[in-house]
């Protein structure tokens, strides 16, 4: 059973085929990277999976369950989390608050229970905080936990966005350009976090990335896209040596 599968997935904006009949599967426990020039349709695929966009046609499956009609909140509940190409955090809240928000999908209590603060609410709250503290440890964020997001350097915010996604305890994580805006050293760290997510947390990773050093370092397999179509699929070396991929990159 694959972790996630897209079948003949298409997304049209008027006459523009942003995603054009794309099929691929992400196996459980693998790191699969999507590469391709600007405008190739990479972010669109993520937006289709997280249900920000409706596919023009095609189907999406998570653990063999058809999720094409599932609403965005249903996707999160199933265990799919994502980060964004442009960081989306609450700027005027602390790191800890931002991470507690990430726990939302695991809340089983009702509003009334929360208002009355019944025992199961307290249990939930404790479990939330425990998981958040684990993620803070895992990503080495202890020094920042009580700071406001707005005062933190970009590289740290990027890790916090990752942390927030991890707090939902996802089975599948979608990372949109995890290295964008990071310097060489920060990109290095990011590659370790991504590998550790796979090996230590057992999370399946689907990643869009343009930094080929990072792609080569972490990916089990790579998909190259151009103009919404799959050009090549295989190991990082196979895909980068593919003549269509070479041509697509030289042409831009
Ligand atoms: N909301 C939208 N409306 C119209 N066109 C869009 C929209 N989102 C993306 N596109 C277009 O779809 C194509 C693929 O975009 P995108 O998925 O963002 O590419 P990538 O992430 O690979 O750079 C581009 O031509 C882009 O301009
Ligand atoms: Mg993009």
PDB file of C-alpha atoms and ligand atoms in Angstrom:
ATOM      1  CA  UNK A   1       0.000   0.000   0.000  1.00  0.00           C
ATOM      2  CA  UNK A   2       1.371   3.398  -0.960  1.00  0.00           C
ATOM      3  CA  UNK A   3       1.146   6.302   1.444  1.00  0.00           C
ATOM      4  CA  UNK A   4      -0.218   8.684  -1.167  1.00  0.00           C
ATOM      5  CA  UNK A   5      -1.170   8.417  -4.822  1.00  0.00           C
ATOM      6  CA  UNK A   6      -2.204  10.905  -7.516  1.00  0.00           C
ATOM      7  CA  UNK A   7      -3.956   9.561 -10.597  1.00  0.00           C
ATOM      8  CA  UNK A   8      -4.177  11.636 -13.780  1.00  0.00           C
ATOM      9  CA  UNK A   9      -4.279  14.776 -11.702  1.00  0.00           C
ATOM     10  CA  UNK A  10      -5.006  17.969 -13.639  1.00  0.00           C
ATOM     11  CA  UNK A  11      -5.513  21.607 -12.713  1.00  0.00           C
ATOM     12  CA  UNK A  12      -6.402  24.162 -15.366  1.00  0.00           C
ATOM     13  CA  UNK A  13      -6.549  27.923 -14.939  1.00  0.00           C
ATOM     14  CA  UNK A  14      -8.536  28.939 -17.992  1.00  0.00           C
ATOM     15  CA  UNK A  15      -6.391  27.745 -20.880  1.00  0.00           C
ATOM     16  CA  UNK A  16      -3.291  27.214 -18.733  1.00  0.00           C
ATOM     17  CA  UNK A  17      -2.594  23.617 -17.710  1.00  0.00           C
ATOM     18  CA  UNK A  18      -0.786  24.180 -14.402  1.00  0.00           C
ATOM     19  CA  UNK A  19      -0.951  20.426 -13.712  1.00  0.00           C
ATOM     20  CA  UNK A  20      -1.477  18.190 -16.713  1.00  0.00           C
ATOM     21  CA  UNK A  21      -2.482  14.581 -16.059  1.00  0.00           C
ATOM     22  CA  UNK A  22       0.138  13.821 -13.409  1.00  0.00           C
ATOM     23  CA  UNK A  23       0.306  10.341 -11.819  1.00  0.00           C
ATOM     24  CA  UNK A  24       2.700   9.251  -9.082  1.00  0.00           C
ATOM     25  CA  UNK A  25       2.809   7.357  -5.803  1.00  0.00           C
ATOM     26  CA  UNK A  26       4.662   8.104  -2.584  1.00  0.00           C
ATOM     27  CA  UNK A  27       5.650   4.885  -0.822  1.00  0.00           C
ATOM     28  CA  UNK A  28       5.400   4.622   2.962  1.00  0.00           C
ATOM     29  CA  UNK A  29       8.553   5.887   4.640  1.00  0.00           C
ATOM     30  CA  UNK A  30      10.190   7.382   1.572  1.00  0.00           C
ATOM     31  CA  UNK A  31      11.345  10.900   0.782  1.00  0.00           C
ATOM     32  CA  UNK A  32      10.106  11.863  -2.663  1.00  0.00           C
ATOM     33  CA  UNK A  33      11.114  15.201  -4.159  1.00  0.00           C
ATOM     34  CA  UNK A  34       9.406  17.132  -6.929  1.00  0.00           C
ATOM     35  CA  UNK A  35      11.760  19.327  -8.933  1.00  0.00           C
ATOM     36  CA  UNK A  36      11.236  21.525 -11.979  1.00  0.00           C
ATOM     37  CA  UNK A  37      11.668  25.076 -13.252  1.00  0.00           C
ATOM     38  CA  UNK A  38       9.559  27.991 -11.962  1.00  0.00           C
ATOM     39  CA  UNK A  39       5.929  27.652 -12.952  1.00  0.00           C
ATOM     40  CA  UNK A  40       6.240  23.885 -13.559  1.00  0.00           C
ATOM     41  CA  UNK A  41       3.232  23.193 -11.327  1.00  0.00           C
ATOM     42  CA  UNK A  42       4.975  22.016  -8.156  1.00  0.00           C
ATOM     43  CA  UNK A  43       3.154  24.229  -5.654  1.00  0.00           C
ATOM     44  CA  UNK A  44      -0.106  23.581  -7.510  1.00  0.00           C
ATOM     45  CA  UNK A  45       0.252  19.867  -6.797  1.00  0.00           C
ATOM     46  CA  UNK A  46       0.689  20.638  -3.098  1.00  0.00           C
ATOM     47  CA  UNK A  47      -2.334  22.944  -3.180  1.00  0.00           C
ATOM     48  CA  UNK A  48      -4.356  20.162  -4.772  1.00  0.00           C
ATOM     49  CA  UNK A  49      -3.288  17.629  -2.141  1.00  0.00           C
ATOM     50  CA  UNK A  50      -4.031  19.985   0.760  1.00  0.00           C
ATOM     51  CA  UNK A  51      -7.329  20.907  -0.958  1.00  0.00           C
ATOM     52  CA  UNK A  52      -6.687  24.614  -1.383  1.00  0.00           C
ATOM     53  CA  UNK A  53      -7.466  23.957  -5.075  1.00  0.00           C
ATOM     54  CA  UNK A  54     -10.094  21.703  -6.634  1.00  0.00           C
ATOM     55  CA  UNK A  55      -8.638  19.415  -9.303  1.00  0.00           C
ATOM     56  CA  UNK A  56     -10.012  19.923 -12.807  1.00  0.00           C
ATOM     57  CA  UNK A  57      -9.824  16.142 -13.088  1.00  0.00           C
ATOM     58  CA  UNK A  58      -8.059  13.151 -11.554  1.00  0.00           C
ATOM     59  CA  UNK A  59      -8.116  11.406  -8.182  1.00  0.00           C
ATOM     60  CA  UNK A  60      -6.094  11.578  -4.957  1.00  0.00           C
ATOM     61  CA  UNK A  61      -5.608   8.627  -2.614  1.00  0.00           C
ATOM     62  CA  UNK A  62      -4.193   8.502   0.909  1.00  0.00           C
ATOM     63  CA  UNK A  63      -3.414   4.982   2.155  1.00  0.00           C
ATOM     64  CA  UNK A  64      -5.660   3.681  -0.640  1.00  0.00           C
ATOM     65  CA  UNK A  65      -8.598   5.796   0.513  1.00  0.00           C
ATOM     66  CA  UNK A  66     -10.018   8.154  -2.120  1.00  0.00           C
ATOM     67  CA  UNK A  67      -9.619  11.658  -0.636  1.00  0.00           C
ATOM     68  CA  UNK A  68     -10.538  13.649  -3.753  1.00  0.00           C
ATOM     69  CA  UNK A  69     -13.772  14.899  -2.178  1.00  0.00           C
ATOM     70  CA  UNK A  70     -12.293  15.358   1.296  1.00  0.00           C
ATOM     71  CA  UNK A  71     -12.356  18.977   2.594  1.00  0.00           C
ATOM     72  CA  UNK A  72      -9.125  20.677   3.722  1.00  0.00           C
ATOM     73  CA  UNK A  73      -9.761  20.057   7.450  1.00  0.00           C
ATOM     74  CA  UNK A  74     -10.432  16.378   6.670  1.00  0.00           C
ATOM     75  CA  UNK A  75      -7.021  16.120   5.011  1.00  0.00           C
ATOM     76  CA  UNK A  76      -5.305  17.407   8.161  1.00  0.00           C
ATOM     77  CA  UNK A  77      -7.310  14.981  10.298  1.00  0.00           C
ATOM     78  CA  UNK A  78      -6.190  12.043   8.167  1.00  0.00           C
ATOM     79  CA  UNK A  79      -2.574  12.921   8.959  1.00  0.00           C
ATOM     80  CA  UNK A  80      -1.304  15.079   6.115  1.00  0.00           C
ATOM     81  CA  UNK A  81       0.539  18.251   7.139  1.00  0.00           C
ATOM     82  CA  UNK A  82       2.285  20.875   5.055  1.00  0.00           C
ATOM     83  CA  UNK A  83       4.604  23.833   5.174  1.00  0.00           C
ATOM     84  CA  UNK A  84       4.401  26.775   2.791  1.00  0.00           C
ATOM     85  CA  UNK A  85       6.889  28.262   0.326  1.00  0.00           C
ATOM     86  CA  UNK A  86       6.294  31.572   2.123  1.00  0.00           C
ATOM     87  CA  UNK A  87       6.269  31.051   5.861  1.00  0.00           C
ATOM     88  CA  UNK A  88       2.813  31.331   7.424  1.00  0.00           C
ATOM     89  CA  UNK A  89       3.057  31.771  11.191  1.00  0.00           C
ATOM     90  CA  UNK A  90       1.313  33.991  13.725  1.00  0.00           C
ATOM     91  CA  UNK A  91       3.848  36.826  13.923  1.00  0.00           C
ATOM     92  CA  UNK A  92       2.719  38.336  17.222  1.00  0.00           C
ATOM     93  CA  UNK A  93       2.537  35.084  19.137  1.00  0.00           C
ATOM     94  CA  UNK A  94       5.275  33.063  20.790  1.00  0.00           C
ATOM     95  CA  UNK A  95       6.891  29.996  19.303  1.00  0.00           C
ATOM     96  CA  UNK A  96       5.102  27.851  21.890  1.00  0.00           C
ATOM     97  CA  UNK A  97       1.663  29.306  21.011  1.00  0.00           C
ATOM     98  CA  UNK A  98       2.288  28.735  17.331  1.00  0.00           C
ATOM     99  CA  UNK A  99       3.118  25.112  18.048  1.00  0.00           C
ATOM    100  CA  UNK A 100       0.077  24.571  20.276  1.00  0.00           C
ATOM    101  CA  UNK A 101      -2.075  25.752  17.368  1.00  0.00           C
ATOM    102  CA  UNK A 102      -0.486  22.979  15.335  1.00  0.00           C
ATOM    103  CA  UNK A 103      -2.019  20.477  17.735  1.00  0.00           C
ATOM    104  CA  UNK A 104      -5.535  21.507  16.848  1.00  0.00           C
ATOM    105  CA  UNK A 105      -6.452  18.417  14.828  1.00  0.00           C
ATOM    106  CA  UNK A 106      -5.889  16.203  17.863  1.00  0.00           C
ATOM    107  CA  UNK A 107      -8.316  18.020  20.077  1.00  0.00           C
ATOM    108  CA  UNK A 108     -11.164  15.652  20.956  1.00  0.00           C
ATOM    109  CA  UNK A 109     -12.858  17.916  23.474  1.00  0.00           C
ATOM    110  CA  UNK A 110     -15.892  20.078  22.768  1.00  0.00           C
ATOM    111  CA  UNK A 111     -16.135  23.781  23.363  1.00  0.00           C
ATOM    112  CA  UNK A 112     -18.394  23.228  26.435  1.00  0.00           C
ATOM    113  CA  UNK A 113     -15.905  20.852  27.961  1.00  0.00           C
ATOM    114  CA  UNK A 114     -13.189  23.384  27.339  1.00  0.00           C
ATOM    115  CA  UNK A 115     -15.163  26.193  28.930  1.00  0.00           C
ATOM    116  CA  UNK A 116     -15.891  24.043  31.979  1.00  0.00           C
ATOM    117  CA  UNK A 117     -12.336  22.691  31.940  1.00  0.00           C
ATOM    118  CA  UNK A 118     -13.363  19.102  32.616  1.00  0.00           C
ATOM    119  CA  UNK A 119     -10.764  16.432  33.440  1.00  0.00           C
ATOM    120  CA  UNK A 120     -10.494  15.119  29.877  1.00  0.00           C
ATOM    121  CA  UNK A 121      -9.682  18.658  28.739  1.00  0.00           C
ATOM    122  CA  UNK A 122      -6.818  18.782  31.179  1.00  0.00           C
ATOM    123  CA  UNK A 123      -5.629  15.393  29.938  1.00  0.00           C
ATOM    124  CA  UNK A 124      -5.791  16.627  26.351  1.00  0.00           C
ATOM    125  CA  UNK A 125      -3.948  19.794  27.222  1.00  0.00           C
ATOM    126  CA  UNK A 126      -1.203  17.770  28.894  1.00  0.00           C
ATOM    127  CA  UNK A 127      -0.845  15.487  25.887  1.00  0.00           C
ATOM    128  CA  UNK A 128      -0.695  18.543  23.614  1.00  0.00           C
ATOM    129  CA  UNK A 129       2.037  20.117  25.622  1.00  0.00           C
ATOM    130  CA  UNK A 130       3.978  16.883  25.840  1.00  0.00           C
ATOM    131  CA  UNK A 131       3.992  16.459  22.066  1.00  0.00           C
ATOM    132  CA  UNK A 132       4.903  20.110  21.543  1.00  0.00           C
ATOM    133  CA  UNK A 133       7.819  19.746  23.962  1.00  0.00           C
ATOM    134  CA  UNK A 134       8.983  16.616  22.107  1.00  0.00           C
ATOM    135  CA  UNK A 135       8.984  18.521  18.826  1.00  0.00           C
ATOM    136  CA  UNK A 136      10.814  21.457  20.451  1.00  0.00           C
ATOM    137  CA  UNK A 137      13.481  18.982  21.612  1.00  0.00           C
ATOM    138  CA  UNK A 138      13.585  17.169  18.301  1.00  0.00           C
ATOM    139  CA  UNK A 139      14.168  20.379  16.308  1.00  0.00           C
ATOM    140  CA  UNK A 140      16.409  21.997  18.931  1.00  0.00           C
ATOM    141  CA  UNK A 141      14.089  24.972  19.479  1.00  0.00           C
ATOM    142  CA  UNK A 142      14.254  25.151  23.289  1.00  0.00           C
ATOM    143  CA  UNK A 143      16.130  28.474  23.270  1.00  0.00           C
ATOM    144  CA  UNK A 144      13.308  30.100  21.285  1.00  0.00           C
ATOM    145  CA  UNK A 145      10.152  28.630  22.809  1.00  0.00           C
ATOM    146  CA  UNK A 146       8.958  31.810  24.599  1.00  0.00           C
ATOM    147  CA  UNK A 147      10.085  34.328  21.967  1.00  0.00           C
ATOM    148  CA  UNK A 148       7.749  36.139  19.569  1.00  0.00           C
ATOM    149  CA  UNK A 149       7.905  34.940  15.962  1.00  0.00           C
ATOM    150  CA  UNK A 150       8.284  38.535  14.697  1.00  0.00           C
ATOM    151  CA  UNK A 151      11.696  38.903  16.363  1.00  0.00           C
ATOM    152  CA  UNK A 152      13.202  35.693  15.023  1.00  0.00           C
ATOM    153  CA  UNK A 153      15.556  35.331  12.049  1.00  0.00           C
ATOM    154  CA  UNK A 154      14.160  33.767   8.883  1.00  0.00           C
ATOM    155  CA  UNK A 155      16.102  30.527   9.251  1.00  0.00           C
ATOM    156  CA  UNK A 156      14.627  29.861  12.692  1.00  0.00           C
ATOM    157  CA  UNK A 157      11.086  30.633  11.481  1.00  0.00           C
ATOM    158  CA  UNK A 158      11.517  28.073   8.769  1.00  0.00           C
ATOM    159  CA  UNK A 159      12.305  25.422  11.391  1.00  0.00           C
ATOM    160  CA  UNK A 160       9.304  26.558  13.465  1.00  0.00           C
ATOM    161  CA  UNK A 161       7.015  26.089  10.489  1.00  0.00           C
ATOM    162  CA  UNK A 162       8.353  22.577  10.221  1.00  0.00           C
ATOM    163  CA  UNK A 163       7.819  22.118  13.953  1.00  0.00           C
ATOM    164  CA  UNK A 164       4.216  23.241  13.706  1.00  0.00           C
ATOM    165  CA  UNK A 165       3.554  20.681  10.997  1.00  0.00           C
ATOM    166  CA  UNK A 166       5.204  17.961  13.124  1.00  0.00           C
ATOM    167  CA  UNK A 167       3.022  18.830  16.117  1.00  0.00           C
ATOM    168  CA  UNK A 168      -0.003  17.433  14.247  1.00  0.00           C
ATOM    169  CA  UNK A 169       1.786  14.039  14.241  1.00  0.00           C
ATOM    170  CA  UNK A 170       1.406  13.638  10.477  1.00  0.00           C
ATOM    171  CA  UNK A 171       1.940  10.414   8.567  1.00  0.00           C
ATOM    172  CA  UNK A 172       2.725  12.411   5.436  1.00  0.00           C
ATOM    173  CA  UNK A 173       4.368  15.812   5.400  1.00  0.00           C
ATOM    174  CA  UNK A 174       4.449  18.116   2.390  1.00  0.00           C
ATOM    175  CA  UNK A 175       7.416  20.495   2.397  1.00  0.00           C
ATOM    176  CA  UNK A 176       7.274  23.359  -0.103  1.00  0.00           C
ATOM    177  CA  UNK A 177      10.845  24.545  -0.728  1.00  0.00           C
ATOM    178  CA  UNK A 178      12.225  23.898   2.778  1.00  0.00           C
ATOM    179  CA  UNK A 179      15.579  25.486   1.852  1.00  0.00           C
ATOM    180  CA  UNK A 180      14.263  28.686   0.250  1.00  0.00           C
ATOM    181  CA  UNK A 181      15.820  31.729   1.919  1.00  0.00           C
ATOM    182  CA  UNK A 182      18.243  29.625   3.962  1.00  0.00           C
ATOM    183  CA  UNK A 183      22.022  29.963   3.859  1.00  0.00           C
ATOM    184  CA  UNK A 184      24.324  26.998   3.229  1.00  0.00           C
ATOM    185  CA  UNK A 185      24.681  26.100   6.881  1.00  0.00           C
ATOM    186  CA  UNK A 186      20.935  26.348   7.561  1.00  0.00           C
ATOM    187  CA  UNK A 187      20.219  24.242   4.468  1.00  0.00           C
ATOM    188  CA  UNK A 188      22.639  21.676   5.846  1.00  0.00           C
ATOM    189  CA  UNK A 189      20.723  21.580   9.137  1.00  0.00           C
ATOM    190  CA  UNK A 190      17.439  21.332   7.252  1.00  0.00           C
ATOM    191  CA  UNK A 191      18.671  18.264   5.397  1.00  0.00           C
ATOM    192  CA  UNK A 192      19.403  16.571   8.734  1.00  0.00           C
ATOM    193  CA  UNK A 193      15.939  17.442  10.106  1.00  0.00           C
ATOM    194  CA  UNK A 194      14.297  16.026   6.999  1.00  0.00           C
ATOM    195  CA  UNK A 195      16.280  12.784   7.178  1.00  0.00           C
ATOM    196  CA  UNK A 196      15.550  12.468  10.907  1.00  0.00           C
ATOM    197  CA  UNK A 197      11.828  12.967  10.309  1.00  0.00           C
ATOM    198  CA  UNK A 198      11.975   9.928   8.111  1.00  0.00           C
ATOM    199  CA  UNK A 199      14.311   7.727  10.140  1.00  0.00           C
ATOM    200  CA  UNK A 200      13.365   8.709  13.701  1.00  0.00           C
ATOM    201  CA  UNK A 201       9.710   9.715  13.380  1.00  0.00           C
ATOM    202  CA  UNK A 202       8.796   7.385  10.506  1.00  0.00           C
ATOM    203  CA  UNK A 203       7.146  10.196   8.546  1.00  0.00           C
ATOM    204  CA  UNK A 204       6.744   9.976   4.783  1.00  0.00           C
ATOM    205  CA  UNK A 205       7.982  13.108   3.038  1.00  0.00           C
ATOM    206  CA  UNK A 206       6.868  14.714  -0.209  1.00  0.00           C
ATOM    207  CA  UNK A 207       9.022  17.736  -0.902  1.00  0.00           C
ATOM    208  CA  UNK A 208       9.230  20.457  -3.527  1.00  0.00           C
ATOM    209  CA  UNK A 209      12.772  21.780  -3.701  1.00  0.00           C
ATOM    210  CA  UNK A 210      15.061  23.619  -6.116  1.00  0.00           C
ATOM    211  CA  UNK A 211      18.325  23.210  -4.201  1.00  0.00           C
ATOM    212  CA  UNK A 212      19.762  20.112  -5.856  1.00  0.00           C
ATOM    213  CA  UNK A 213      22.310  19.581  -3.095  1.00  0.00           C
ATOM    214  CA  UNK A 214      19.454  19.156  -0.630  1.00  0.00           C
ATOM    215  CA  UNK A 215      17.450  17.042  -3.102  1.00  0.00           C
ATOM    216  CA  UNK A 216      20.414  14.707  -3.657  1.00  0.00           C
ATOM    217  CA  UNK A 217      21.174  14.445   0.005  1.00  0.00           C
ATOM    218  CA  UNK A 218      17.751  13.418   1.243  1.00  0.00           C
ATOM    219  CA  UNK A 219      15.641  12.020  -1.606  1.00  0.00           C
ATOM    220  CA  UNK A 220      14.952   8.352  -2.226  1.00  0.00           C
ATOM    221  CA  UNK A 221      13.297   9.266  -5.517  1.00  0.00           C
ATOM    222  CA  UNK A 222      12.726  12.371  -7.593  1.00  0.00           C
ATOM    223  CA  UNK A 223      10.000  13.490 -10.004  1.00  0.00           C
ATOM    224  CA  UNK A 224      10.853  16.183 -12.553  1.00  0.00           C
ATOM    225  CA  UNK A 225       7.992  18.344 -13.795  1.00  0.00           C
ATOM    226  CA  UNK A 226       7.778  20.906 -16.568  1.00  0.00           C
ATOM    227  CA  UNK A 227       4.702  22.740 -17.859  1.00  0.00           C
ATOM    228  CA  UNK A 228       2.554  20.637 -15.545  1.00  0.00           C
ATOM    229  CA  UNK A 229       3.765  17.317 -16.965  1.00  0.00           C
ATOM    230  CA  UNK A 230       6.044  14.620 -15.530  1.00  0.00           C
ATOM    231  CA  UNK A 231       9.332  14.588 -17.468  1.00  0.00           C
ATOM    232  CA  UNK A 232      11.121  11.875 -15.500  1.00  0.00           C
ATOM    233  CA  UNK A 233      10.872   9.822 -12.313  1.00  0.00           C
ATOM    234  CA  UNK A 234      13.602   7.785 -10.589  1.00  0.00           C
ATOM    235  CA  UNK A 235      16.641   8.086  -8.359  1.00  0.00           C
ATOM    236  CA  UNK A 236      18.109  11.595  -8.060  1.00  0.00           C
ATOM    237  CA  UNK A 237      20.977  10.622 -10.384  1.00  0.00           C
ATOM    238  CA  UNK A 238      18.689   9.059 -13.010  1.00  0.00           C
ATOM    239  CA  UNK A 239      16.389  12.060 -13.109  1.00  0.00           C
ATOM    240  CA  UNK A 240      19.199  14.627 -13.353  1.00  0.00           C
ATOM    241  CA  UNK A 241      20.811  12.706 -16.198  1.00  0.00           C
ATOM    242  CA  UNK A 242      17.529  12.443 -18.136  1.00  0.00           C
ATOM    243  CA  UNK A 243      17.857  14.383 -21.426  1.00  0.00           C
ATOM    244  CA  UNK A 244      14.409  16.015 -21.098  1.00  0.00           C
ATOM    245  CA  UNK A 245      15.288  17.236 -17.618  1.00  0.00           C
ATOM    246  CA  UNK A 246      18.633  18.609 -18.767  1.00  0.00           C
ATOM    247  CA  UNK A 247      16.884  20.375 -21.661  1.00  0.00           C
ATOM    248  CA  UNK A 248      14.176  21.840 -19.388  1.00  0.00           C
ATOM    249  CA  UNK A 249      16.782  23.350 -17.068  1.00  0.00           C
ATOM    250  CA  UNK A 250      19.010  24.659 -19.843  1.00  0.00           C
ATOM    251  CA  UNK A 251      15.968  26.198 -21.512  1.00  0.00           C
ATOM    252  CA  UNK A 252      15.170  28.407 -18.552  1.00  0.00           C
TER     253      UNK A 252
HETATM  254  N1  LIG B   1      -4.275  30.801  -8.679  1.00  0.00           N
HETATM  255  C1  LIG B   1      -3.728  30.787  -9.910  1.00  0.00           C
HETATM  256  N2  LIG B   1      -4.333  31.401 -10.948  1.00  0.00           N
HETATM  257  C2  LIG B   1      -3.799  31.379 -12.185  1.00  0.00           C
HETATM  258  N3  LIG B   1      -2.654  30.763 -12.496  1.00  0.00           N
HETATM  259  C3  LIG B   1      -1.990  30.150 -11.501  1.00  0.00           C
HETATM  260  C4  LIG B   1      -2.488  30.122 -10.164  1.00  0.00           C
HETATM  261  N4  LIG B   1      -1.611  29.415  -9.393  1.00  0.00           N
HETATM  262  C5  LIG B   1      -0.626  29.023 -10.209  1.00  0.00           C
HETATM  263  N5  LIG B   1      -0.843  29.472 -11.487  1.00  0.00           N
HETATM  264  C6  LIG B   1      -0.007  29.194 -12.653  1.00  0.00           C
HETATM  265  O1  LIG B   1       0.163  27.810 -12.729  1.00  0.00           O
HETATM  266  C7  LIG B   1       1.482  27.492 -13.153  1.00  0.00           C
HETATM  267  C8  LIG B   1       2.136  26.610 -12.112  1.00  0.00           C
HETATM  268  O2  LIG B   1       2.371  27.390 -10.934  1.00  0.00           O
HETATM  269  P1  LIG B   1       3.036  26.778  -9.616  1.00  0.00           P
HETATM  270  O3  LIG B   1       2.372  25.518  -9.292  1.00  0.00           O
HETATM  271  O4  LIG B   1       3.046  27.832  -8.598  1.00  0.00           O
HETATM  272  O5  LIG B   1       4.520  26.501 -10.129  1.00  0.00           O
HETATM  273  P2  LIG B   1       5.857  26.134  -9.296  1.00  0.00           P
HETATM  274  O6  LIG B   1       5.499  25.951  -7.877  1.00  0.00           O
HETATM  275  O7  LIG B   1       6.376  24.907  -9.955  1.00  0.00           O
HETATM  276  O8  LIG B   1       6.785  27.293  -9.538  1.00  0.00           O
HETATM  277  C9  LIG B   1       2.210  28.799 -13.363  1.00  0.00           C
HETATM  278  O9  LIG B   1       2.127  29.122 -14.741  1.00  0.00           O
HETATM  279  C10 LIG B   1       1.398  29.768 -12.530  1.00  0.00           C
HETATM  280  O10 LIG B   1       1.484  31.058 -13.051  1.00  0.00           O
HETATM  281 MG1  LIG B   2       6.200  27.011  -6.127  1.00  0.00          MG
END
